């Protein structure tokens, strides 16, 4: 991601894609009103370097303010969690806003030649704990967002809500390829692929999987 590497000049990084996390409230600014400037700037920067963009829009980024659009904050159900607040993702008003956003997102960017993938995002967070020499430390050592689960909290995200978003993305994006964090039958039927933020690291080796 140029957001992480621009200080060392990302044009020298051997990659063909630029990855970006996008807070929802930077794009969805009011009811059915959108600010696409940041995304358009990403596309222009990537195209100038002959690369493609991968986006994941999020709501909950542990350690940062919620990315719920301001106009929704007083309208939807928010819950206290172990790392701040989280929306109740099954909230009807929130889901209506997400459906409209996904439709508008697809109308603007589906098939864009500089978009490599869209990672579904929007739902959940990711919360990592540190294992050192067999001991569990409760400090958060890594946190990502929009990974479709709410661990360690339960009851914030239902299976039906996940399948609804998959259906909305499938309807909105007919050409651009979609990626999901976890395999689901509805995503498989829609032809979506998978992404793994720890590929080649905790997914394959290390104490997380019984190694050293």
JSON list of C-alpha atoms in Angstrom, two decimals:
[
{"chain": "A", "resi": 1, "resn": "UNK", "atom": "CA", "xyz": [0.00, 0.00, 0.00]},
{"chain": "A", "resi": 2, "resn": "UNK", "atom": "CA", "xyz": [1.35, 3.45, -0.85]},
{"chain": "A", "resi": 3, "resn": "UNK", "atom": "CA", "xyz": [-0.17, 4.55, 2.46]},
{"chain": "A", "resi": 4, "resn": "UNK", "atom": "CA", "xyz": [2.50, 2.43, 4.15]},
{"chain": "A", "resi": 5, "resn": "UNK", "atom": "CA", "xyz": [5.44, 2.75, 1.78]},
{"chain": "A", "resi": 6, "resn": "UNK", "atom": "CA", "xyz": [5.31, 6.16, 0.13]},
{"chain": "A", "resi": 7, "resn": "UNK", "atom": "CA", "xyz": [8.05, 7.44, 2.47]},
{"chain": "A", "resi": 8, "resn": "UNK", "atom": "CA", "xyz": [10.45, 5.01, 0.78]},
{"chain": "A", "resi": 9, "resn": "UNK", "atom": "CA", "xyz": [9.04, 5.73, -2.68]},
{"chain": "A", "resi": 10, "resn": "UNK", "atom": "CA", "xyz": [6.49, 3.10, -3.52]},
{"chain": "A", "resi": 11, "resn": "UNK", "atom": "CA", "xyz": [7.41, 3.13, -7.20]},
{"chain": "A", "resi": 12, "resn": "UNK", "atom": "CA", "xyz": [10.41, 0.98, -6.28]},
{"chain": "A", "resi": 13, "resn": "UNK", "atom": "CA", "xyz": [8.28, -1.66, -4.52]},
{"chain": "A", "resi": 14, "resn": "UNK", "atom": "CA", "xyz": [8.11, -4.77, -6.75]},
{"chain": "A", "resi": 15, "resn": "UNK", "atom": "CA", "xyz": [4.35, -5.08, -7.09]},
{"chain": "A", "resi": 16, "resn": "UNK", "atom": "CA", "xyz": [1.61, -4.70, -9.67]},
{"chain": "A", "resi": 17, "resn": "UNK", "atom": "CA", "xyz": [-1.17, -3.50, -7.34]},
{"chain": "A", "resi": 18, "resn": "UNK", "atom": "CA", "xyz": [-1.78, -0.79, -4.73]},
{"chain": "A", "resi": 19, "resn": "UNK", "atom": "CA", "xyz": [-3.89, -1.72, -1.70]},
{"chain": "A", "resi": 20, "resn": "UNK", "atom": "CA", "xyz": [-5.97, 0.78, 0.26]},
{"chain": "A", "resi": 21, "resn": "UNK", "atom": "CA", "xyz": [-8.22, 0.67, 3.32]},
{"chain": "A", "resi": 22, "resn": "UNK", "atom": "CA", "xyz": [-11.06, 3.18, 2.87]},
{"chain": "A", "resi": 23, "resn": "UNK", "atom": "CA", "xyz": [-13.15, 4.49, 5.81]},
{"chain": "A", "resi": 24, "resn": "UNK", "atom": "CA", "xyz": [-16.78, 4.45, 4.75]},
{"chain": "A", "resi": 25, "resn": "UNK", "atom": "CA", "xyz": [-17.47, 7.93, 6.13]},
{"chain": "A", "resi": 26, "resn": "UNK", "atom": "CA", "xyz": [-14.89, 9.45, 3.77]},
{"chain": "A", "resi": 27, "resn": "UNK", "atom": "CA", "xyz": [-16.97, 8.33, 0.79]},
{"chain": "A", "resi": 28, "resn": "UNK", "atom": "CA", "xyz": [-20.57, 8.10, 2.04]},
{"chain": "A", "resi": 29, "resn": "UNK", "atom": "CA", "xyz": [-20.99, 11.62, 3.39]},
{"chain": "A", "resi": 30, "resn": "UNK", "atom": "CA", "xyz": [-24.77, 11.89, 3.63]},
{"chain": "A", "resi": 31, "resn": "UNK", "atom": "CA", "xyz": [-27.90, 10.09, 2.56]},
{"chain": "A", "resi": 32, "resn": "UNK", "atom": "CA", "xyz": [-27.20, 8.94, -1.01]},
{"chain": "A", "resi": 33, "resn": "UNK", "atom": "CA", "xyz": [-24.38, 11.52, -1.30]},
{"chain": "A", "resi": 34, "resn": "UNK", "atom": "CA", "xyz": [-20.85, 10.40, -2.11]},
{"chain": "A", "resi": 35, "resn": "UNK", "atom": "CA", "xyz": [-17.36, 11.85, -2.28]},
{"chain": "A", "resi": 36, "resn": "UNK", "atom": "CA", "xyz": [-15.37, 9.79, -4.77]},
{"chain": "A", "resi": 37, "resn": "UNK", "atom": "CA", "xyz": [-12.33, 12.08, -4.84]},
{"chain": "A", "resi": 38, "resn": "UNK", "atom": "CA", "xyz": [-10.05, 9.89, -2.73]},
{"chain": "A", "resi": 39, "resn": "UNK", "atom": "CA", "xyz": [-10.81, 6.80, -4.81]},
{"chain": "A", "resi": 40, "resn": "UNK", "atom": "CA", "xyz": [-10.32, 8.67, -8.07]},
{"chain": "A", "resi": 41, "resn": "UNK", "atom": "CA", "xyz": [-6.94, 9.91, -6.81]},
{"chain": "A", "resi": 42, "resn": "UNK", "atom": "CA", "xyz": [-5.91, 6.33, -6.05]},
{"chain": "A", "resi": 43, "resn": "UNK", "atom": "CA", "xyz": [-6.80, 5.28, -9.59]},
{"chain": "A", "resi": 44, "resn": "UNK", "atom": "CA", "xyz": [-4.90, 8.13, -11.15]},
{"chain": "A", "resi": 45, "resn": "UNK", "atom": "CA", "xyz": [-1.80, 7.47, -9.03]},
{"chain": "A", "resi": 46, "resn": "UNK", "atom": "CA", "xyz": [-1.88, 3.74, -9.82]},
{"chain": "A", "resi": 47, "resn": "UNK", "atom": "CA", "xyz": [-2.40, 4.33, -13.54]},
{"chain": "A", "resi": 48, "resn": "UNK", "atom": "CA", "xyz": [0.53, 6.75, -13.64]},
{"chain": "A", "resi": 49, "resn": "UNK", "atom": "CA", "xyz": [2.74, 3.89, -12.41]},
{"chain": "A", "resi": 50, "resn": "UNK", "atom": "CA", "xyz": [1.08, 1.17, -14.53]},
{"chain": "A", "resi": 51, "resn": "UNK", "atom": "CA", "xyz": [-0.51, -0.53, -11.52]},
{"chain": "A", "resi": 52, "resn": "UNK", "atom": "CA", "xyz": [-3.98, -1.54, -10.40]},
{"chain": "A", "resi": 53, "resn": "UNK", "atom": "CA", "xyz": [-5.88, -0.72, -7.23]},
{"chain": "A", "resi": 54, "resn": "UNK", "atom": "CA", "xyz": [-7.34, -3.03, -4.58]},
{"chain": "A", "resi": 55, "resn": "UNK", "atom": "CA", "xyz": [-9.85, -1.42, -2.19]},
{"chain": "A", "resi": 56, "resn": "UNK", "atom": "CA", "xyz": [-11.42, -2.52, 1.07]},
{"chain": "A", "resi": 57, "resn": "UNK", "atom": "CA", "xyz": [-13.98, -0.15, 2.60]},
{"chain": "A", "resi": 58, "resn": "UNK", "atom": "CA", "xyz": [-14.32, -0.52, 6.36]},
{"chain": "A", "resi": 59, "resn": "UNK", "atom": "CA", "xyz": [-16.46, 0.71, 9.25]},
{"chain": "A", "resi": 60, "resn": "UNK", "atom": "CA", "xyz": [-14.58, -0.63, 12.29]},
{"chain": "A", "resi": 61, "resn": "UNK", "atom": "CA", "xyz": [-10.82, -0.10, 12.54]},
{"chain": "A", "resi": 62, "resn": "UNK", "atom": "CA", "xyz": [-9.63, -0.99, 16.08]},
{"chain": "A", "resi": 63, "resn": "UNK", "atom": "CA", "xyz": [-7.84, 1.95, 17.66]},
{"chain": "A", "resi": 64, "resn": "UNK", "atom": "CA", "xyz": [-9.43, 4.55, 15.40]},
{"chain": "A", "resi": 65, "resn": "UNK", "atom": "CA", "xyz": [-12.82, 6.32, 15.41]},
{"chain": "A", "resi": 66, "resn": "UNK", "atom": "CA", "xyz": [-15.69, 4.43, 13.86]},
{"chain": "A", "resi": 67, "resn": "UNK", "atom": "CA", "xyz": [-16.09, 5.12, 10.17]},
{"chain": "A", "resi": 68, "resn": "UNK", "atom": "CA", "xyz": [-19.88, 5.25, 10.38]},
{"chain": "A", "resi": 69, "resn": "UNK", "atom": "CA", "xyz": [-21.13, 8.24, 8.34]},
{"chain": "A", "resi": 70, "resn": "UNK", "atom": "CA", "xyz": [-22.05, 11.07, 10.68]},
{"chain": "A", "resi": 71, "resn": "UNK", "atom": "CA", "xyz": [-25.66, 11.25, 9.53]},
{"chain": "A", "resi": 72, "resn": "UNK", "atom": "CA", "xyz": [-26.15, 7.63, 10.65]},
{"chain": "A", "resi": 73, "resn": "UNK", "atom": "CA", "xyz": [-24.54, 7.84, 14.09]},
{"chain": "A", "resi": 74, "resn": "UNK", "atom": "CA", "xyz": [-27.74, 8.83, 15.90]},
{"chain": "A", "resi": 75, "resn": "UNK", "atom": "CA", "xyz": [-29.91, 6.52, 13.79]},
{"chain": "A", "resi": 76, "resn": "UNK", "atom": "CA", "xyz": [-28.29, 3.10, 14.17]},
{"chain": "A", "resi": 77, "resn": "UNK", "atom": "CA", "xyz": [-27.57, 0.80, 17.09]},
{"chain": "A", "resi": 78, "resn": "UNK", "atom": "CA", "xyz": [-24.02, 1.09, 18.45]},
{"chain": "A", "resi": 79, "resn": "UNK", "atom": "CA", "xyz": [-22.55, -1.38, 20.94]},
{"chain": "A", "resi": 80, "resn": "UNK", "atom": "CA", "xyz": [-19.66, -1.10, 23.39]},
{"chain": "A", "resi": 81, "resn": "UNK", "atom": "CA", "xyz": [-16.96, -3.68, 22.70]},
{"chain": "A", "resi": 82, "resn": "UNK", "atom": "CA", "xyz": [-13.55, -4.66, 24.05]},
{"chain": "A", "resi": 83, "resn": "UNK", "atom": "CA", "xyz": [-11.90, -2.08, 21.79]},
{"chain": "A", "resi": 84, "resn": "UNK", "atom": "CA", "xyz": [-14.37, 0.77, 21.63]},
{"chain": "A", "resi": 85, "resn": "UNK", "atom": "CA", "xyz": [-17.69, 0.86, 19.82]},
{"chain": "A", "resi": 86, "resn": "UNK", "atom": "CA", "xyz": [-19.03, -1.25, 17.01]},
{"chain": "A", "resi": 87, "resn": "UNK", "atom": "CA", "xyz": [-22.19, -0.98, 14.99]},
{"chain": "A", "resi": 88, "resn": "UNK", "atom": "CA", "xyz": [-24.79, -3.71, 15.25]},
{"chain": "A", "resi": 89, "resn": "UNK", "atom": "CA", "xyz": [-24.29, -4.87, 11.67]},
{"chain": "A", "resi": 90, "resn": "UNK", "atom": "CA", "xyz": [-27.79, -6.33, 11.44]},
{"chain": "A", "resi": 91, "resn": "UNK", "atom": "CA", "xyz": [-29.30, -2.89, 12.03]},
{"chain": "A", "resi": 92, "resn": "UNK", "atom": "CA", "xyz": [-31.90, -2.28, 9.31]},
{"chain": "A", "resi": 93, "resn": "UNK", "atom": "CA", "xyz": [-31.01, 1.41, 8.83]},
{"chain": "A", "resi": 94, "resn": "UNK", "atom": "CA", "xyz": [-27.31, 0.61, 8.50]},
{"chain": "A", "resi": 95, "resn": "UNK", "atom": "CA", "xyz": [-28.01, -2.18, 6.01]},
{"chain": "A", "resi": 96, "resn": "UNK", "atom": "CA", "xyz": [-30.16, 0.13, 3.89]},
{"chain": "A", "resi": 97, "resn": "UNK", "atom": "CA", "xyz": [-27.27, 2.60, 3.74]},
{"chain": "A", "resi": 98, "resn": "UNK", "atom": "CA", "xyz": [-24.78, -0.14, 2.87]},
{"chain": "A", "resi": 99, "resn": "UNK", "atom": "CA", "xyz": [-26.99, -1.45, 0.08]},
{"chain": "A", "resi": 100, "resn": "UNK", "atom": "CA", "xyz": [-27.25, 2.04, -1.45]},
{"chain": "A", "resi": 101, "resn": "UNK", "atom": "CA", "xyz": [-23.50, 2.55, -1.10]},
{"chain": "A", "resi": 102, "resn": "UNK", "atom": "CA", "xyz": [-22.65, -0.74, -2.80]},
{"chain": "A", "resi": 103, "resn": "UNK", "atom": "CA", "xyz": [-24.99, 0.06, -5.68]},
{"chain": "A", "resi": 104, "resn": "UNK", "atom": "CA", "xyz": [-23.41, 3.49, -6.17]},
{"chain": "A", "resi": 105, "resn": "UNK", "atom": "CA", "xyz": [-19.90, 2.00, -5.76]},
{"chain": "A", "resi": 106, "resn": "UNK", "atom": "CA", "xyz": [-20.58, -0.48, -8.54]},
{"chain": "A", "resi": 107, "resn": "UNK", "atom": "CA", "xyz": [-22.21, 2.05, -10.83]},
{"chain": "A", "resi": 108, "resn": "UNK", "atom": "CA", "xyz": [-19.09, 4.20, -10.68]},
{"chain": "A", "resi": 109, "resn": "UNK", "atom": "CA", "xyz": [-16.25, 1.66, -10.69]},
{"chain": "A", "resi": 110, "resn": "UNK", "atom": "CA", "xyz": [-17.43, -1.70, -12.03]},
{"chain": "A", "resi": 111, "resn": "UNK", "atom": "CA", "xyz": [-15.20, -2.61, -14.96]},
{"chain": "A", "resi": 112, "resn": "UNK", "atom": "CA", "xyz": [-12.80, 0.30, -14.43]},
{"chain": "A", "resi": 113, "resn": "UNK", "atom": "CA", "xyz": [-9.55, -0.67, -16.11]},
{"chain": "A", "resi": 114, "resn": "UNK", "atom": "CA", "xyz": [-7.41, 0.47, -13.16]},
{"chain": "A", "resi": 115, "resn": "UNK", "atom": "CA", "xyz": [-9.31, -1.55, -10.51]},
{"chain": "A", "resi": 116, "resn": "UNK", "atom": "CA", "xyz": [-7.77, -4.95, -9.81]},
{"chain": "A", "resi": 117, "resn": "UNK", "atom": "CA", "xyz": [-10.06, -6.23, -7.07]},
{"chain": "A", "resi": 118, "resn": "UNK", "atom": "CA", "xyz": [-12.72, -5.07, -4.62]},
{"chain": "A", "resi": 119, "resn": "UNK", "atom": "CA", "xyz": [-12.48, -6.70, -1.19]},
{"chain": "A", "resi": 120, "resn": "UNK", "atom": "CA", "xyz": [-15.97, -6.76, 0.28]},
{"chain": "A", "resi": 121, "resn": "UNK", "atom": "CA", "xyz": [-15.02, -5.27, 3.66]},
{"chain": "A", "resi": 122, "resn": "UNK", "atom": "CA", "xyz": [-17.65, -3.14, 5.45]},
{"chain": "A", "resi": 123, "resn": "UNK", "atom": "CA", "xyz": [-18.46, -5.86, 8.01]},
{"chain": "A", "resi": 124, "resn": "UNK", "atom": "CA", "xyz": [-16.55, -6.67, 11.17]},
{"chain": "A", "resi": 125, "resn": "UNK", "atom": "CA", "xyz": [-12.96, -6.17, 12.25]},
{"chain": "A", "resi": 126, "resn": "UNK", "atom": "CA", "xyz": [-9.89, -8.25, 13.04]},
{"chain": "A", "resi": 127, "resn": "UNK", "atom": "CA", "xyz": [-8.28, -8.37, 16.47]},
{"chain": "A", "resi": 128, "resn": "UNK", "atom": "CA", "xyz": [-4.91, -10.06, 17.02]},
{"chain": "A", "resi": 129, "resn": "UNK", "atom": "CA", "xyz": [-3.24, -11.26, 20.21]},
{"chain": "A", "resi": 130, "resn": "UNK", "atom": "CA", "xyz": [0.45, -11.84, 20.68]},
{"chain": "A", "resi": 131, "resn": "UNK", "atom": "CA", "xyz": [1.85, -15.29, 21.46]},
{"chain": "A", "resi": 132, "resn": "UNK", "atom": "CA", "xyz": [5.43, -15.29, 22.76]},
{"chain": "A", "resi": 133, "resn": "UNK", "atom": "CA", "xyz": [7.14, -18.48, 24.01]},
{"chain": "A", "resi": 134, "resn": "UNK", "atom": "CA", "xyz": [3.78, -20.12, 24.64]},
{"chain": "A", "resi": 135, "resn": "UNK", "atom": "CA", "xyz": [2.41, -17.19, 26.66]},
{"chain": "A", "resi": 136, "resn": "UNK", "atom": "CA", "xyz": [-0.64, -15.24, 25.60]},
{"chain": "A", "resi": 137, "resn": "UNK", "atom": "CA", "xyz": [-0.33, -11.48, 25.86]},
{"chain": "A", "resi": 138, "resn": "UNK", "atom": "CA", "xyz": [-3.55, -9.48, 25.73]},
{"chain": "A", "resi": 139, "resn": "UNK", "atom": "CA", "xyz": [-1.94, -6.49, 24.02]},
{"chain": "A", "resi": 140, "resn": "UNK", "atom": "CA", "xyz": [-3.23, -5.86, 20.54]},
{"chain": "A", "resi": 141, "resn": "UNK", "atom": "CA", "xyz": [-0.21, -6.26, 18.32]},
{"chain": "A", "resi": 142, "resn": "UNK", "atom": "CA", "xyz": [-1.95, -6.09, 14.99]},
{"chain": "A", "resi": 143, "resn": "UNK", "atom": "CA", "xyz": [-5.36, -4.96, 13.88]},
{"chain": "A", "resi": 144, "resn": "UNK", "atom": "CA", "xyz": [-7.05, -4.92, 10.53]},
{"chain": "A", "resi": 145, "resn": "UNK", "atom": "CA", "xyz": [-10.56, -4.05, 9.58]},
{"chain": "A", "resi": 146, "resn": "UNK", "atom": "CA", "xyz": [-13.51, -5.22, 7.57]},
{"chain": "A", "resi": 147, "resn": "UNK", "atom": "CA", "xyz": [-12.71, -8.94, 7.86]},
{"chain": "A", "resi": 148, "resn": "UNK", "atom": "CA", "xyz": [-16.26, -10.16, 8.43]},
{"chain": "A", "resi": 149, "resn": "UNK", "atom": "CA", "xyz": [-16.12, -11.20, 12.08]},
{"chain": "A", "resi": 150, "resn": "UNK", "atom": "CA", "xyz": [-16.36, -9.38, 15.40]},
{"chain": "A", "resi": 151, "resn": "UNK", "atom": "CA", "xyz": [-14.20, -11.54, 17.69]},
{"chain": "A", "resi": 152, "resn": "UNK", "atom": "CA", "xyz": [-14.20, -11.58, 20.68]},
{"chain": "A", "resi": 153, "resn": "UNK", "atom": "CA", "xyz": [-17.74, -10.13, 20.69]},
{"chain": "A", "resi": 154, "resn": "UNK", "atom": "CA", "xyz": [-20.70, -12.16, 19.47]},
{"chain": "A", "resi": 155, "resn": "UNK", "atom": "CA", "xyz": [-24.16, -11.26, 18.28]},
{"chain": "A", "resi": 156, "resn": "UNK", "atom": "CA", "xyz": [-23.14, -8.25, 16.17]},
{"chain": "A", "resi": 157, "resn": "UNK", "atom": "CA", "xyz": [-23.13, -9.88, 12.74]},
{"chain": "A", "resi": 158, "resn": "UNK", "atom": "CA", "xyz": [-25.47, -12.58, 11.46]},
{"chain": "A", "resi": 159, "resn": "UNK", "atom": "CA", "xyz": [-25.03, -15.08, 8.65]},
{"chain": "A", "resi": 160, "resn": "UNK", "atom": "CA", "xyz": [-27.98, -13.57, 6.80]},
{"chain": "A", "resi": 161, "resn": "UNK", "atom": "CA", "xyz": [-26.37, -10.11, 6.82]},
{"chain": "A", "resi": 162, "resn": "UNK", "atom": "CA", "xyz": [-23.20, -11.56, 5.30]},
{"chain": "A", "resi": 163, "resn": "UNK", "atom": "CA", "xyz": [-25.18, -13.22, 2.53]},
{"chain": "A", "resi": 164, "resn": "UNK", "atom": "CA", "xyz": [-27.13, -10.02, 1.87]},
{"chain": "A", "resi": 165, "resn": "UNK", "atom": "CA", "xyz": [-23.91, -8.06, 1.27]},
{"chain": "A", "resi": 166, "resn": "UNK", "atom": "CA", "xyz": [-22.57, -10.77, -1.00]},
{"chain": "A", "resi": 167, "resn": "UNK", "atom": "CA", "xyz": [-25.76, -10.54, -3.06]},
{"chain": "A", "resi": 168, "resn": "UNK", "atom": "CA", "xyz": [-25.58, -6.73, -3.23]},
{"chain": "A", "resi": 169, "resn": "UNK", "atom": "CA", "xyz": [-21.96, -6.81, -4.37]},
{"chain": "A", "resi": 170, "resn": "UNK", "atom": "CA", "xyz": [-22.74, -9.49, -6.93]},
{"chain": "A", "resi": 171, "resn": "UNK", "atom": "CA", "xyz": [-25.53, -7.34, -8.37]},
{"chain": "A", "resi": 172, "resn": "UNK", "atom": "CA", "xyz": [-23.45, -4.15, -8.38]},
{"chain": "A", "resi": 173, "resn": "UNK", "atom": "CA", "xyz": [-20.22, -5.53, -9.86]},
{"chain": "A", "resi": 174, "resn": "UNK", "atom": "CA", "xyz": [-20.57, -7.60, -13.00]},
{"chain": "A", "resi": 175, "resn": "UNK", "atom": "CA", "xyz": [-17.03, -7.22, -14.36]},
{"chain": "A", "resi": 176, "resn": "UNK", "atom": "CA", "xyz": [-14.64, -6.28, -11.53]},
{"chain": "A", "resi": 177, "resn": "UNK", "atom": "CA", "xyz": [-13.50, -9.24, -9.45]},
{"chain": "A", "resi": 178, "resn": "UNK", "atom": "CA", "xyz": [-14.57, -9.53, -5.80]},
{"chain": "A", "resi": 179, "resn": "UNK", "atom": "CA", "xyz": [-12.60, -10.97, -2.86]},
{"chain": "A", "resi": 180, "resn": "UNK", "atom": "CA", "xyz": [-13.83, -12.22, 0.52]},
{"chain": "A", "resi": 181, "resn": "UNK", "atom": "CA", "xyz": [-11.88, -13.04, 3.71]},
{"chain": "A", "resi": 182, "resn": "UNK", "atom": "CA", "xyz": [-13.63, -16.37, 4.44]},
{"chain": "A", "resi": 183, "resn": "UNK", "atom": "CA", "xyz": [-15.19, -18.94, 2.13]},
{"chain": "A", "resi": 184, "resn": "UNK", "atom": "CA", "xyz": [-18.98, -18.90, 1.98]},
{"chain": "A", "resi": 185, "resn": "UNK", "atom": "CA", "xyz": [-21.24, -20.88, -0.30]},
{"chain": "A", "resi": 186, "resn": "UNK", "atom": "CA", "xyz": [-23.10, -17.75, -1.41]},
{"chain": "A", "resi": 187, "resn": "UNK", "atom": "CA", "xyz": [-19.79, -16.11, -2.39]},
{"chain": "A", "resi": 188, "resn": "UNK", "atom": "CA", "xyz": [-18.70, -19.28, -4.20]},
{"chain": "A", "resi": 189, "resn": "UNK", "atom": "CA", "xyz": [-21.91, -19.29, -6.22]},
{"chain": "A", "resi": 190, "resn": "UNK", "atom": "CA", "xyz": [-21.34, -15.62, -7.07]},
{"chain": "A", "resi": 191, "resn": "UNK", "atom": "CA", "xyz": [-17.85, -16.40, -8.37]},
{"chain": "A", "resi": 192, "resn": "UNK", "atom": "CA", "xyz": [-16.00, -14.43, -5.69]},
{"chain": "A", "resi": 193, "resn": "UNK", "atom": "CA", "xyz": [-12.39, -15.17, -4.77]},
{"chain": "A", "resi": 194, "resn": "UNK", "atom": "CA", "xyz": [-10.59, -15.09, -1.42]},
{"chain": "A", "resi": 195, "resn": "UNK", "atom": "CA", "xyz": [-7.93, -12.88, 0.14]},
{"chain": "A", "resi": 196, "resn": "UNK", "atom": "CA", "xyz": [-5.67, -13.74, 3.07]},
{"chain": "A", "resi": 197, "resn": "UNK", "atom": "CA", "xyz": [-3.95, -10.92, 4.93]},
{"chain": "A", "resi": 198, "resn": "UNK", "atom": "CA", "xyz": [-1.49, -13.33, 6.58]},
{"chain": "A", "resi": 199, "resn": "UNK", "atom": "CA", "xyz": [-0.55, -15.44, 3.59]},
{"chain": "A", "resi": 200, "resn": "UNK", "atom": "CA", "xyz": [2.98, -16.77, 3.99]},
{"chain": "A", "resi": 201, "resn": "UNK", "atom": "CA", "xyz": [3.12, -15.70, 7.65]},
{"chain": "A", "resi": 202, "resn": "UNK", "atom": "CA", "xyz": [0.74, -16.79, 10.40]},
{"chain": "A", "resi": 203, "resn": "UNK", "atom": "CA", "xyz": [-1.41, -18.75, 7.98]},
{"chain": "A", "resi": 204, "resn": "UNK", "atom": "CA", "xyz": [1.36, -21.21, 7.14]},
{"chain": "A", "resi": 205, "resn": "UNK", "atom": "CA", "xyz": [3.80, -21.28, 10.04]},
{"chain": "A", "resi": 206, "resn": "UNK", "atom": "CA", "xyz": [4.67, -19.92, 13.45]},
{"chain": "A", "resi": 207, "resn": "UNK", "atom": "CA", "xyz": [3.18, -20.47, 16.92]},
{"chain": "A", "resi": 208, "resn": "UNK", "atom": "CA", "xyz": [-0.33, -19.64, 15.65]},
{"chain": "A", "resi": 209, "resn": "UNK", "atom": "CA", "xyz": [-0.31, -22.97, 13.87]},
{"chain": "A", "resi": 210, "resn": "UNK", "atom": "CA", "xyz": [1.78, -25.08, 16.24]},
{"chain": "A", "resi": 211, "resn": "UNK", "atom": "CA", "xyz": [5.16, -24.25, 14.75]},
{"chain": "A", "resi": 212, "resn": "UNK", "atom": "CA", "xyz": [8.09, -22.25, 16.06]}
]
